[in-house]
Coordinates of C-alpha atoms and ligand atoms in Angstrom, one line a residue:
M1 CA 4.7 14.5 -18.3
C2 CA 5.4 13.3 -14.8
G3 CA 8.8 11.9 -13.6
I4 CA 9.7 9.4 -10.9
I5 CA 13.0 9.0 -9.1
G6 CA 13.8 6.9 -6.0
Y7 CA 16.8 5.8 -4.1
I8 CA 17.8 3.4 -1.3
G9 CA 21.4 3.0 -0.2
K10 CA 24.1 4.8 1.7
R11 CA 24.2 8.2 0.0
K12 CA 22.5 11.3 1.2
V13 CA 19.3 11.1 -0.7
I14 CA 18.2 14.7 -1.0
P15 CA 20.9 15.9 -3.5
L16 CA 20.5 12.7 -5.5
L17 CA 16.7 13.1 -5.8
L18 CA 17.0 16.8 -6.8
Q19 CA 19.6 16.0 -9.4
G20 CA 17.4 13.2 -10.8
L21 CA 14.4 15.5 -10.9
K22 CA 16.4 18.1 -12.8
R23 CA 17.4 15.4 -15.3
M24 CA 13.8 14.9 -16.1
E25 CA 12.9 18.6 -16.5
Y26 CA 12.9 18.3 -20.3
R27 CA 9.7 16.2 -20.0
G28 CA 7.8 19.2 -18.7
Y29 CA 6.2 19.6 -15.2
D30 CA 4.5 22.1 -13.1
S31 CA 5.3 21.1 -9.5
S32 CA 7.7 18.8 -7.7
G33 CA 8.2 17.0 -4.4
I34 CA 10.2 14.6 -2.4
A35 CA 9.6 12.3 0.6
L36 CA 12.4 10.9 2.7
I37 CA 12.3 8.5 5.6
H38 CA 14.4 9.5 8.6
D39 CA 14.1 8.3 12.1
Q40 CA 11.0 6.3 11.2
K41 CA 9.3 9.5 10.1
F42 CA 8.6 11.1 6.7
Q43 CA 10.1 14.4 5.7
L44 CA 8.0 15.8 2.9
Y45 CA 8.8 18.8 0.7
K46 CA 6.7 19.9 -2.2
Q47 CA 6.6 23.1 -4.3
K48 CA 4.7 24.4 -7.2
G49 CA 6.7 25.6 -10.2
R50 CA 10.4 24.8 -11.0
I51 CA 12.7 22.5 -9.0
E52 CA 14.6 25.6 -7.9
E53 CA 11.6 26.4 -5.8
L54 CA 11.9 23.1 -4.1
E55 CA 15.7 23.7 -3.6
K56 CA 14.9 27.1 -2.0
V57 CA 12.8 25.4 0.6
L58 CA 15.5 22.8 1.3
N59 CA 18.0 25.6 1.5
G60 CA 21.1 23.5 0.7
T61 CA 20.3 20.8 3.4
A62 CA 21.7 17.5 2.4
G63 CA 20.1 15.8 5.4
D64 CA 21.0 12.3 6.7
A65 CA 18.2 10.3 5.0
S66 CA 19.3 7.7 2.6
V67 CA 16.0 6.4 1.3
G68 CA 13.5 8.6 -0.5
I69 CA 11.3 9.2 -3.6
G70 CA 10.9 12.3 -5.8
H71 CA 8.4 13.3 -8.4
T72 CA 7.8 16.0 -11.1
R73 CA 4.1 16.4 -11.8
W74 CA 2.5 17.5 -15.0
A75 CA -1.0 18.1 -13.9
T76 CA -3.9 16.0 -15.2
H77 CA -6.4 15.9 -12.3
G78 CA -6.4 19.2 -10.4
E79 CA -4.4 22.4 -11.0
P80 CA -0.6 22.7 -10.4
S81 CA -0.4 23.4 -6.6
V82 CA 1.5 22.3 -3.6
L83 CA -1.5 20.2 -2.4
N84 CA -1.8 18.4 -5.7
A85 CA 2.0 17.8 -6.0
H86 CA 3.4 14.3 -5.2
P87 CA 4.3 12.6 -3.0
H88 CA 0.9 12.0 -1.5
T89 CA 0.6 10.6 2.0
S90 CA -2.0 8.3 3.5
S91 CA -4.5 9.6 6.2
N92 CA -2.4 8.1 9.0
G93 CA 0.7 9.7 7.5
K94 CA 2.6 6.4 7.3
I95 CA 2.6 5.8 3.6
A96 CA 4.0 8.0 0.8
L97 CA 3.3 7.5 -2.9
I98 CA 4.4 8.9 -6.2
H99 CA 2.5 8.0 -9.4
N100 CA 2.7 8.5 -13.1
G101 CA -0.4 7.7 -15.2
I102 CA -4.1 8.1 -14.8
I103 CA -6.4 6.2 -12.4
E104 CA -9.7 6.0 -14.3
N105 CA -12.0 4.7 -11.6
Y106 CA -10.6 7.1 -9.0
S107 CA -13.9 8.9 -8.5
E108 CA -15.8 5.8 -7.4
L109 CA -12.8 4.7 -5.2
R110 CA -12.6 8.2 -3.7
K111 CA -16.3 8.2 -2.8
A112 CA -16.0 4.8 -1.1
L113 CA -12.9 5.8 0.8
A114 CA -14.4 9.1 1.9
K115 CA -17.4 7.2 3.3
K116 CA -15.0 5.2 5.4
G117 CA -13.5 8.4 6.8
Y118 CA -10.4 8.9 4.7
K119 CA -9.6 12.6 4.4
F120 CA -8.5 13.9 1.0
Q121 CA -6.1 16.8 0.7
S122 CA -5.9 17.1 -3.0
Q123 CA -7.9 16.9 -6.2
T124 CA -5.7 14.2 -7.7
D125 CA -6.6 10.7 -8.8
T126 CA -3.3 9.6 -7.1
E127 CA -4.3 10.4 -3.6
T128 CA -7.1 7.7 -3.9
L129 CA -4.4 5.0 -4.3
V130 CA -2.4 6.0 -1.2
H131 CA -5.5 5.8 1.0
L132 CA -6.5 2.5 -0.6
I133 CA -3.1 1.1 0.3
Q134 CA -3.6 2.2 3.9
E135 CA -7.0 0.5 3.8
F136 CA -5.4 -2.8 2.9
Y137 CA -2.3 -2.5 5.0
E138 CA -1.9 -5.2 7.6
G139 CA 1.8 -5.0 8.3
D140 CA 3.0 -5.9 4.8
L141 CA 3.4 -3.1 2.2
V142 CA 3.8 -5.3 -0.8
N143 CA 0.6 -7.1 0.0
A144 CA -1.3 -3.9 0.5
V145 CA 0.0 -2.5 -2.8
L146 CA -1.0 -5.7 -4.6
R147 CA -4.5 -5.6 -3.2
A148 CA -4.9 -2.0 -4.0
L149 CA -3.7 -2.4 -7.6
R150 CA -6.1 -5.2 -8.2
R151 CA -8.9 -2.6 -7.6
L152 CA -7.5 0.0 -10.0
E153 CA -8.5 0.8 -13.6
G154 CA -6.1 2.9 -15.6
T155 CA -2.4 3.3 -15.8
Y156 CA 0.4 3.6 -13.3
G157 CA 4.0 3.7 -12.6
I158 CA 4.3 4.0 -8.8
A159 CA 6.8 4.0 -6.0
V160 CA 5.6 3.6 -2.4
L161 CA 7.3 4.0 1.0
H162 CA 6.0 3.0 4.5
V163 CA 7.7 4.4 7.6
D164 CA 7.4 1.1 9.4
E165 CA 9.3 -0.6 6.5
P166 CA 12.1 1.9 5.9
D167 CA 14.3 -0.7 4.2
R168 CA 12.3 -1.0 1.0
I169 CA 10.6 0.9 -1.8
V170 CA 7.7 -0.9 -3.5
V171 CA 7.3 -0.2 -7.2
A172 CA 4.8 -1.2 -9.8
R173 CA 4.0 -0.6 -13.5
K174 CA 1.1 -0.7 -15.9
G175 CA 1.2 1.5 -18.9
S176 CA 3.7 4.0 -17.5
P177 CA 7.4 3.3 -17.7
L178 CA 9.5 2.3 -14.7
V179 CA 13.1 1.1 -14.4
V180 CA 15.2 -0.2 -11.5
G181 CA 18.9 0.9 -11.6
I182 CA 21.2 -1.7 -10.0
G183 CA 24.1 -0.4 -8.0
E184 CA 26.5 -1.9 -5.4
G185 CA 24.9 -1.6 -2.0
E186 CA 22.4 0.8 -3.4
N187 CA 19.5 0.7 -5.9
F188 CA 17.6 3.3 -7.9
I189 CA 14.2 3.6 -9.4
A190 CA 13.1 6.0 -12.2
S191 CA 10.5 6.5 -14.8
D192 CA 13.2 7.8 -17.1
L193 CA 16.7 6.5 -17.6
A194 CA 17.9 10.1 -17.7
A195 CA 17.3 10.4 -13.9
I196 CA 19.7 7.7 -12.9
V197 CA 22.2 7.0 -15.7
E198 CA 25.0 9.0 -14.1
Y199 CA 24.9 6.6 -11.1
T200 CA 24.4 3.2 -12.9
R201 CA 24.1 1.8 -16.4
D202 CA 22.8 -1.6 -15.2
V203 CA 19.0 -1.6 -15.2
I204 CA 16.0 -3.8 -15.1
F205 CA 12.9 -2.6 -17.0
L206 CA 9.5 -3.4 -15.5
E207 CA 6.8 -4.6 -17.8
D208 CA 3.1 -3.9 -17.5
G209 CA 1.5 -5.8 -14.6
E210 CA 4.8 -6.2 -12.7
L211 CA 5.8 -5.2 -9.2
G212 CA 8.9 -5.2 -7.2
T213 CA 10.5 -4.5 -3.8
V214 CA 13.7 -2.5 -4.0
T215 CA 16.1 -2.8 -1.1
T216 CA 19.8 -1.7 -0.7
D217 CA 21.1 -4.9 -2.1
N218 CA 18.2 -6.6 -3.8
F219 CA 15.4 -6.3 -6.3
H220 CA 12.6 -8.8 -5.8
H221 CA 10.6 -8.8 -9.0
F222 CA 7.2 -10.5 -9.5
N223 CA 3.8 -10.0 -11.2
L224 CA 0.3 -9.3 -10.0
E225 CA -0.3 -13.1 -9.7
E226 CA 2.7 -13.1 -7.4
S227 CA 4.9 -15.3 -9.7
V228 CA 8.5 -14.4 -9.4
I229 CA 10.2 -12.9 -12.5
K230 CA 13.8 -13.3 -13.3
R231 CA 14.8 -10.7 -15.9
K232 CA 18.3 -10.1 -17.1
V233 CA 20.0 -6.9 -16.3
T234 CA 20.3 -4.6 -19.4
H235 CA 23.5 -2.5 -19.8
I236 CA 22.8 1.0 -21.1
D237 CA 25.5 2.4 -23.4
F238 CA 23.9 5.5 -24.9
N239 CA 24.4 9.0 -23.6
L240 CA 22.1 11.3 -21.6
D241 CA 21.0 13.4 -24.5
Q242 CA 20.0 10.3 -26.5
I243 CA 18.1 9.0 -23.4
E244 CA 16.1 12.2 -23.0
K245 CA 15.0 12.0 -26.5
G246 CA 14.1 8.3 -26.1
G247 CA 17.0 7.4 -28.5
Y248 CA 15.6 9.7 -31.2
K249 CA 17.7 12.4 -32.8
H250 CA 15.1 15.1 -32.2
F251 CA 12.2 15.6 -29.8
M252 CA 10.0 16.2 -32.9
L253 CA 10.7 12.7 -34.1
K254 CA 10.1 11.2 -30.7
E255 CA 6.8 13.1 -30.5
I256 CA 5.7 11.8 -33.9
M257 CA 6.6 8.3 -32.9
E258 CA 4.8 8.4 -29.6
Q259 CA 1.4 9.2 -31.1
P260 CA -0.1 5.7 -30.8
Q261 CA 0.4 6.1 -27.0
T262 CA -0.7 9.8 -26.8
L263 CA -3.8 9.1 -28.8
E264 CA -4.7 6.2 -26.5
N265 CA -4.2 8.6 -23.6
T266 CA -6.4 11.3 -25.2
M267 CA -9.4 8.9 -25.6
R268 CA -8.9 6.9 -22.4
G269 CA -12.2 6.7 -20.4
R270 CA -13.9 9.1 -22.8
A271 CA -14.7 7.0 -25.9
L272 CA -17.0 4.2 -24.6
D273 CA -17.5 2.3 -27.8
D274 CA -19.2 -0.6 -26.2
I275 CA -22.2 1.5 -25.2
G276 CA -21.9 4.1 -27.9
E277 CA -21.3 7.0 -25.5
V278 CA -18.8 9.8 -25.1
R279 CA -17.9 11.1 -21.6
L280 CA -16.0 14.3 -21.2
G281 CA -15.5 15.1 -17.5
G282 CA -14.5 18.7 -18.1
L283 CA -17.8 19.5 -19.7
I284 CA -20.1 17.9 -17.2
R285 CA -21.2 21.2 -15.8
R286 CA -21.9 22.6 -19.3
L287 CA -24.0 19.9 -20.8
D288 CA -27.2 22.0 -20.6
E289 CA -25.6 24.9 -22.4
L290 CA -24.2 22.5 -25.0
K291 CA -27.6 21.0 -25.5
D292 CA -28.9 24.5 -26.3
A293 CA -25.9 25.5 -28.5
E294 CA -26.9 27.0 -31.8
R295 CA -23.5 28.0 -33.0
I296 CA -19.9 26.9 -32.3
M297 CA -16.9 29.2 -32.8
L298 CA -13.5 27.6 -32.8
L299 CA -10.7 30.1 -32.1
A300 CA -7.1 29.2 -32.5
C301 CA -3.7 29.9 -34.2
G302 CA -1.3 27.8 -36.4
T303 CA -1.6 24.1 -36.1
S304 CA -4.4 24.4 -33.6
Y305 CA -6.4 26.4 -36.1
H306 CA -5.9 23.5 -38.6
S307 CA -7.3 21.1 -36.1
G308 CA -10.3 23.4 -35.7
L309 CA -10.9 23.2 -39.4
V310 CA -11.2 19.5 -39.2
G311 CA -13.5 19.9 -36.2
E312 CA -15.8 22.0 -38.3
Y313 CA -16.4 19.1 -40.7
M314 CA -17.1 16.7 -37.8
I315 CA -19.4 18.9 -35.8
E316 CA -21.4 20.0 -38.8
E317 CA -21.7 16.4 -40.1
W318 CA -22.6 14.7 -36.9
A319 CA -24.3 17.3 -34.7
R320 CA -25.6 19.6 -37.5
I321 CA -24.6 22.8 -35.6
P322 CA -23.1 25.6 -37.7
V323 CA -19.4 26.1 -37.0
E324 CA -17.1 29.0 -37.6
V325 CA -13.3 28.5 -37.3
E326 CA -11.5 31.8 -36.8
Y327 CA -7.9 32.8 -36.6
A328 CA -7.8 34.1 -33.0
S329 CA -5.7 37.1 -34.1
E330 CA -8.4 38.2 -36.6
F331 CA -11.4 37.5 -34.4
R332 CA -10.2 39.7 -31.5
Y333 CA -10.1 42.8 -33.7
R334 CA -13.1 42.4 -36.0
N335 CA -16.1 43.3 -33.9
P336 CA -17.6 39.8 -34.2
I337 CA -21.3 39.1 -34.0
I338 CA -22.1 36.6 -31.4
P339 CA -25.8 35.6 -31.2
P340 CA -27.3 34.0 -28.1
N341 CA -26.4 30.3 -27.5
T342 CA -23.0 30.6 -29.0
V343 CA -20.2 28.4 -27.7
A344 CA -16.7 29.7 -28.3
I345 CA -13.9 27.2 -27.9
A346 CA -10.3 28.2 -27.7
I347 CA -8.0 25.5 -29.0
S348 CA -4.3 25.7 -27.9
Q349 CA -1.6 23.2 -27.2
S350 CA 0.2 25.5 -24.8
G351 CA -2.9 27.3 -23.4
E352 CA -0.8 30.4 -23.4
T353 CA -1.0 31.8 -26.9
A354 CA -1.7 35.5 -26.5
D355 CA -4.1 35.9 -29.5
T356 CA -6.1 32.8 -28.6
L357 CA -6.4 33.9 -25.0
A358 CA -7.6 37.4 -26.1
A359 CA -10.1 35.9 -28.5
L360 CA -11.5 33.7 -25.7
R361 CA -11.9 36.7 -23.5
E362 CA -13.5 38.7 -26.3
A363 CA -16.0 35.9 -26.9
Q364 CA -16.8 35.7 -23.2
A365 CA -17.2 39.4 -22.9
R366 CA -19.8 39.1 -25.7
N367 CA -21.7 36.5 -23.7
A368 CA -20.6 33.4 -25.5
L369 CA -19.9 30.3 -23.3
G370 CA -16.1 30.1 -23.4
L371 CA -14.6 26.6 -23.4
S372 CA -11.2 25.3 -24.2
I373 CA -9.3 22.4 -25.7
V374 CA -5.8 22.6 -24.3
N375 CA -2.9 20.3 -23.6
T376 CA -1.2 22.1 -20.8
V377 CA -3.1 21.7 -17.6
G378 CA -3.5 24.8 -15.5
S379 CA -2.5 27.1 -18.3
T380 CA -4.1 30.5 -18.6
I381 CA -6.6 29.5 -21.3
A382 CA -7.6 26.4 -19.3
R383 CA -8.1 28.5 -16.2
E384 CA -10.1 31.2 -17.8
S385 CA -12.4 29.0 -19.8
E386 CA -15.7 27.8 -18.2
G387 CA -15.1 24.2 -19.0
G388 CA -12.9 22.2 -21.3
I389 CA -11.2 19.1 -22.5
Y390 CA -7.5 18.4 -21.9
L391 CA -5.6 16.6 -24.6
H392 CA -3.5 14.4 -22.2
A393 CA -0.9 14.2 -25.0
G394 CA 2.0 14.9 -22.6
H395 CA 4.5 17.7 -22.8
E396 CA 5.3 18.7 -26.4
I397 CA 8.9 20.0 -26.7
G398 CA 9.5 20.3 -30.5
V399 CA 8.4 23.7 -31.7
A400 CA 6.6 22.1 -34.6
S401 CA 3.4 20.7 -33.1
T402 CA 2.7 17.1 -34.0
K403 CA 1.2 14.9 -31.3
A404 CA -0.9 17.8 -30.1
F405 CA -2.5 18.1 -33.5
T406 CA -3.6 14.5 -33.7
S407 CA -4.9 14.7 -30.1
Q408 CA -6.8 17.9 -30.9
V409 CA -8.5 16.3 -33.8
T410 CA -9.4 13.3 -31.6
V411 CA -10.8 15.5 -28.9
L412 CA -12.8 17.4 -31.5
A413 CA -14.2 14.1 -32.8
L414 CA -15.3 13.2 -29.3
F415 CA -16.8 16.7 -28.7
A416 CA -18.7 16.5 -32.0
L417 CA -20.1 13.1 -31.0
L418 CA -21.0 14.4 -27.6
L419 CA -23.0 17.1 -29.3
A420 CA -24.5 14.6 -31.7
Q421 CA -25.5 12.3 -28.8
Q422 CA -27.4 15.2 -27.2
R423 CA -29.2 15.7 -30.5
D424 CA -30.5 12.2 -31.0
F425 CA -27.8 11.1 -33.5
P426 CA -28.3 7.3 -33.6
T427 CA -26.4 5.4 -30.9
D428 CA -25.4 2.7 -33.2
K429 CA -23.7 5.2 -35.5
I430 CA -21.9 6.7 -32.4
K431 CA -20.8 3.2 -31.5
E432 CA -19.5 2.6 -35.0
I433 CA -17.5 5.8 -35.1
L434 CA -16.1 5.3 -31.6
G435 CA -15.1 1.8 -32.6
E436 CA -13.2 3.3 -35.5
L437 CA -11.6 5.9 -33.2
R438 CA -10.4 3.1 -30.9
R439 CA -8.6 1.5 -33.8
I440 CA -6.7 4.7 -34.6
P441 CA -3.7 4.1 -32.3
S442 CA -2.9 0.8 -33.9
L443 CA -3.4 2.2 -37.4
V444 CA -1.0 5.1 -36.5
E445 CA 1.5 2.5 -35.4
R446 CA 1.3 0.8 -38.8
I447 CA 1.8 4.2 -40.6
L448 CA 4.9 4.9 -38.5
K449 CA 6.4 1.7 -39.8
K450 CA 6.6 3.5 -43.2
D451 CA 9.2 5.8 -41.8
R452 CA 12.0 4.5 -44.0
E453 CA 9.9 4.7 -47.1
I454 CA 9.0 8.3 -46.4
F455 CA 12.7 9.0 -45.7
E456 CA 13.5 7.8 -49.2
I457 CA 10.9 10.2 -50.7
A458 CA 12.3 13.0 -48.5
K459 CA 15.8 12.3 -49.9
I460 CA 14.5 12.9 -53.5
F461 CA 12.8 16.2 -52.7
S462 CA 14.9 17.8 -50.0
R463 CA 16.4 20.2 -52.5
A464 CA 13.1 21.4 -53.9
S465 CA 12.4 25.1 -53.4
N466 CA 8.6 24.9 -53.3
F467 CA 5.9 22.4 -52.4
L468 CA 2.2 22.4 -53.0
Y469 CA -0.2 20.4 -50.7
L470 CA -3.7 19.6 -51.9
A471 CA -6.6 17.7 -50.5
R472 CA -10.4 18.0 -50.1
G473 CA -13.0 17.5 -47.4
P474 CA -11.8 16.9 -43.9
N475 CA -8.3 16.2 -45.3
F476 CA -8.0 19.8 -46.7
P477 CA -6.9 21.2 -43.3
V478 CA -4.3 18.4 -43.2
A479 CA -2.9 19.8 -46.5
L480 CA -2.6 23.2 -44.7
E481 CA -0.9 21.5 -41.8
G482 CA 1.5 19.5 -44.0
A483 CA 2.6 22.7 -45.7
L484 CA 3.0 24.5 -42.3
K485 CA 5.1 21.6 -40.9
L486 CA 7.4 21.7 -43.9
K487 CA 7.9 25.4 -44.1
E488 CA 8.4 26.0 -40.4
I489 CA 11.2 23.4 -39.9
S490 CA 12.8 23.1 -43.4
Y491 CA 12.4 26.8 -44.5
I492 CA 11.1 25.5 -47.9
H493 CA 8.2 27.5 -49.2
A494 CA 5.1 25.4 -49.1
E495 CA 1.4 26.1 -49.7
G496 CA -1.7 24.2 -48.8
Y497 CA -4.9 24.5 -50.8
P498 CA -8.3 22.8 -51.2
A499 CA -7.5 20.7 -54.3
A500 CA -10.3 22.2 -56.4
E501 CA -9.1 25.7 -55.6
M502 CA -5.9 25.0 -57.5
K503 CA -7.3 26.0 -60.9
H504 CA -8.2 29.4 -59.5
G505 CA -4.6 30.4 -59.3
P506 CA -1.9 28.0 -58.0
I507 CA -2.1 25.9 -61.1
A508 CA 0.1 28.6 -62.7
L509 CA 3.0 27.4 -60.5
I510 CA 3.0 23.9 -61.7
D511 CA 6.0 22.7 -63.7
R512 CA 8.3 19.7 -63.3
M513 CA 10.2 21.4 -60.5
M514 CA 7.0 21.6 -58.3
P515 CA 6.3 18.6 -56.1
V516 CA 2.6 18.4 -55.3
V517 CA 1.6 16.3 -52.3
F518 CA -2.0 15.0 -52.7
I519 CA -4.0 13.5 -49.9
A520 CA -6.1 11.1 -52.0
T521 CA -7.7 8.7 -49.6
R522 CA -11.2 7.3 -50.4
D523 CA -14.1 9.4 -49.4
K524 CA -16.9 11.2 -51.2
T525 CA -14.5 13.5 -53.0
Y526 CA -12.1 10.8 -54.1
K527 CA -13.0 10.9 -57.8
K528 CA -12.7 14.7 -57.8
V529 CA -9.2 14.5 -56.3
I530 CA -8.3 12.1 -59.1
A531 CA -9.4 14.7 -61.6
N532 CA -7.2 17.2 -59.8
I533 CA -4.2 14.8 -59.9
E534 CA -4.8 14.5 -63.7
E535 CA -4.7 18.3 -64.0
V536 CA -1.3 18.5 -62.3
R537 CA 0.1 15.5 -64.2
S538 CA -0.9 17.0 -67.5
R539 CA 1.2 20.1 -66.6
G540 CA 4.3 18.2 -65.7
G541 CA 4.0 18.4 -61.9
T542 CA 5.6 15.7 -59.8
I543 CA 3.0 13.9 -57.7
I544 CA 3.5 12.4 -54.2
A545 CA 0.2 10.9 -53.1
V546 CA -1.0 9.7 -49.8
V547 CA -3.5 6.9 -50.6
N548 CA -5.3 4.0 -49.1
E549 CA -3.4 0.7 -48.9
D550 CA -5.4 -1.0 -51.5
D551 CA -5.5 1.8 -54.0
E552 CA -4.2 0.9 -57.5
E553 CA -5.8 3.7 -59.4
I554 CA -3.8 6.6 -58.0
M555 CA -0.6 4.4 -58.0
E556 CA -0.7 4.6 -61.8
L557 CA -1.1 8.4 -61.8
S558 CA 1.5 9.3 -59.2
D559 CA 5.3 9.4 -59.2
Y560 CA 5.4 8.3 -55.5
V561 CA 2.8 6.9 -53.2
I562 CA 2.6 6.6 -49.5
R563 CA 0.0 3.9 -48.6
I564 CA -1.9 4.1 -45.3
P565 CA -4.7 2.1 -43.8
S566 CA -8.3 3.2 -44.0
C567 CA -10.8 4.1 -41.3
H568 CA -13.9 6.2 -41.0
P569 CA -13.5 9.0 -43.6
M570 CA -14.1 11.8 -41.0
L571 CA -11.3 10.4 -38.8
M572 CA -8.8 10.0 -41.7
P573 CA -7.1 13.4 -40.9
I574 CA -5.6 11.8 -37.8
L575 CA -4.0 9.2 -40.1
T576 CA -3.1 11.4 -43.1
A577 CA -1.3 13.9 -40.9
I578 CA 1.3 11.3 -39.8
P579 CA 3.1 10.8 -43.2
L580 CA 3.2 14.5 -43.8
Q581 CA 4.8 15.1 -40.3
L582 CA 7.4 12.5 -41.2
L583 CA 8.0 13.9 -44.6
A584 CA 8.6 17.4 -43.2
Y585 CA 10.8 16.0 -40.5
H586 CA 13.1 14.1 -42.8
I587 CA 13.4 16.9 -45.3
A588 CA 14.4 19.3 -42.5
N589 CA 16.8 16.9 -41.0
L590 CA 18.4 16.1 -44.3
L591 CA 18.9 19.8 -44.8
G592 CA 20.6 20.0 -41.4
R593 CA 18.0 22.3 -39.9
D594 CA 17.6 22.9 -36.2
V595 CA 14.5 20.8 -36.2
D596 CA 13.4 21.2 -32.6
K597 CA 14.1 24.9 -32.5
P598 CA 13.6 26.4 -36.0
R599 CA 14.8 29.9 -36.6
N600 CA 12.5 32.8 -35.6
L601 CA 9.9 30.6 -33.9
A602 CA 8.9 30.1 -30.3
K603 CA 7.0 27.1 -28.9
S604 CA 4.5 29.3 -27.2
V605 CA 3.7 32.7 -28.7
T606 CA 2.8 34.8 -25.7
V607 CA 2.9 38.1 -27.5
E608 CA 0.6 39.5 -30.1
Ligands
M6R1 O1 0.1 26.5 -28.3 P1 -0.9 26.8 -29.4 O2 -1.5 25.6 -29.9 O3 -1.9 27.9 -29.1 O4 0.1 27.4 -30.5 C1 -0.5 27.9 -31.7 C2 0.6 28.1 -32.8 O5 1.6 29.0 -32.3 C3 1.3 26.7 -33.1 O6 0.4 25.8 -33.5 C4 2.4 26.9 -34.2 O7 1.8 27.2 -35.4 C5 3.3 25.7 -34.2 N1 4.6 26.1 -34.4 C6 2.9 24.8 -35.4 O8 3.8 23.7 -35.5

């Protein structure tokens, strides 16, 4: 995820910006850059890759500039490259801008600006904004920024400099955090407290729809309607490590908790529920092939494989195209048969998993159209695929994948609906499902409020040696995922099964020492799952059930219940995954495990 830092004061700004950028490295990025104003001119430095690359170019120069902005970019529009790195400058070279967030209407704006003669250097959405500000500039940067922002759709946290107004940085926020650090004779801006906390602990947080002008000794704060805002200064008293983790003890917990936002980002501009349409920009050039697709293969490992299994239910149900989900590691060595009109999709958070990459290449070599569903922009899988859908879930740091899973399932739902809409699936049904999808972030938020309740259940079971996870239908892959989450971070043995499969073997394991987690939300297999719960109960197993909020029936049959809201049954896996993530997290934490870096595991498995 991108990071913003800015400074105006008396210090030499280059070392300060570099240090601030390093403090935000934990968020993940693929390029960085800084812009300084000196002698009424910009000095601009940008590099692809790590901040050390930027430092190499600067070669130890501290310079004399004392106003500047810096950015770490996590690519969303356009690959990681020097040209796409921020800051971006206007056509006349007088304005520099850094931006976090996504400008949704950038392509219309870009076309309109290009017609007026603006020259674009990058593929980014951000560059549109800097030219738009130039278009509106009539000697007052704040006014130009205000006018430009009124034309924008999407999210932003921005910092803007103009060489003719070197005594100020203009900042604004909508949907992307921004904070102003207050110093004496100097002021700071950042998207992340970690970048500035070593210089000041007095800060003012911007809220959505707010702007400000930061000078050496003042912060003038107002909103888009130009009403002045007087907000109290907040004093920060927590440490850097806590700040990087957003106040959470572990990145994994932070990533679980940020899912309402990441899911919103995943579907932004794609799920048009008002008109019942899905738009996936990365597949535009592949729509004809998708229309002709007769078979879909989903290739993945680990958690990504589990999301593929959920995708299988969705695609077959809505688009009626046969789907095969394969462990990438098996697919690559088993001489697979790939008939014409097969679309192979590699699913990967990192985009670097060796087996998934090899499976994609294998499918392409056998004439399948190779697409991808990836989180990390510009990763190898994203580059080698012939089209794809990014998750936009932000950098995932915890080794145990959480927010990527729910975003993968969301993307697979959108993909399934895109295929369905090409195959005359009724628009009103698409509308209805998209409407349900749009509710998901707020439903996830409600589930996250159950954190304390889930912690109490975790306390009871943290000493168990084995766990069984059972579910049916589209929730069955979530049972697999719940078991994987628990075993990888707590080191407790756990198995996931389709609930009906239990009596073909695992039932032998059931006794009072065996906690069995059932996902038992209402769908067409609900009654069957109740029967499976009865089977476990009659053998003395302890039942923890994830149920719908209004369910009384299962309450009677279970030892512990976790109640969650309902939505469209096919989308329930996004919701049912959340309590299982929290359960695994709390158990591992209670056991004192190294939650973010569990033993023997790597975040990205780049070897076979
Ligand atoms: O980056 P990928 O999605 O390709 O990674 C695949 C698996 O290695 C990954 O999901 C792994 O299973 C995680 N540790 C699960 O939490």
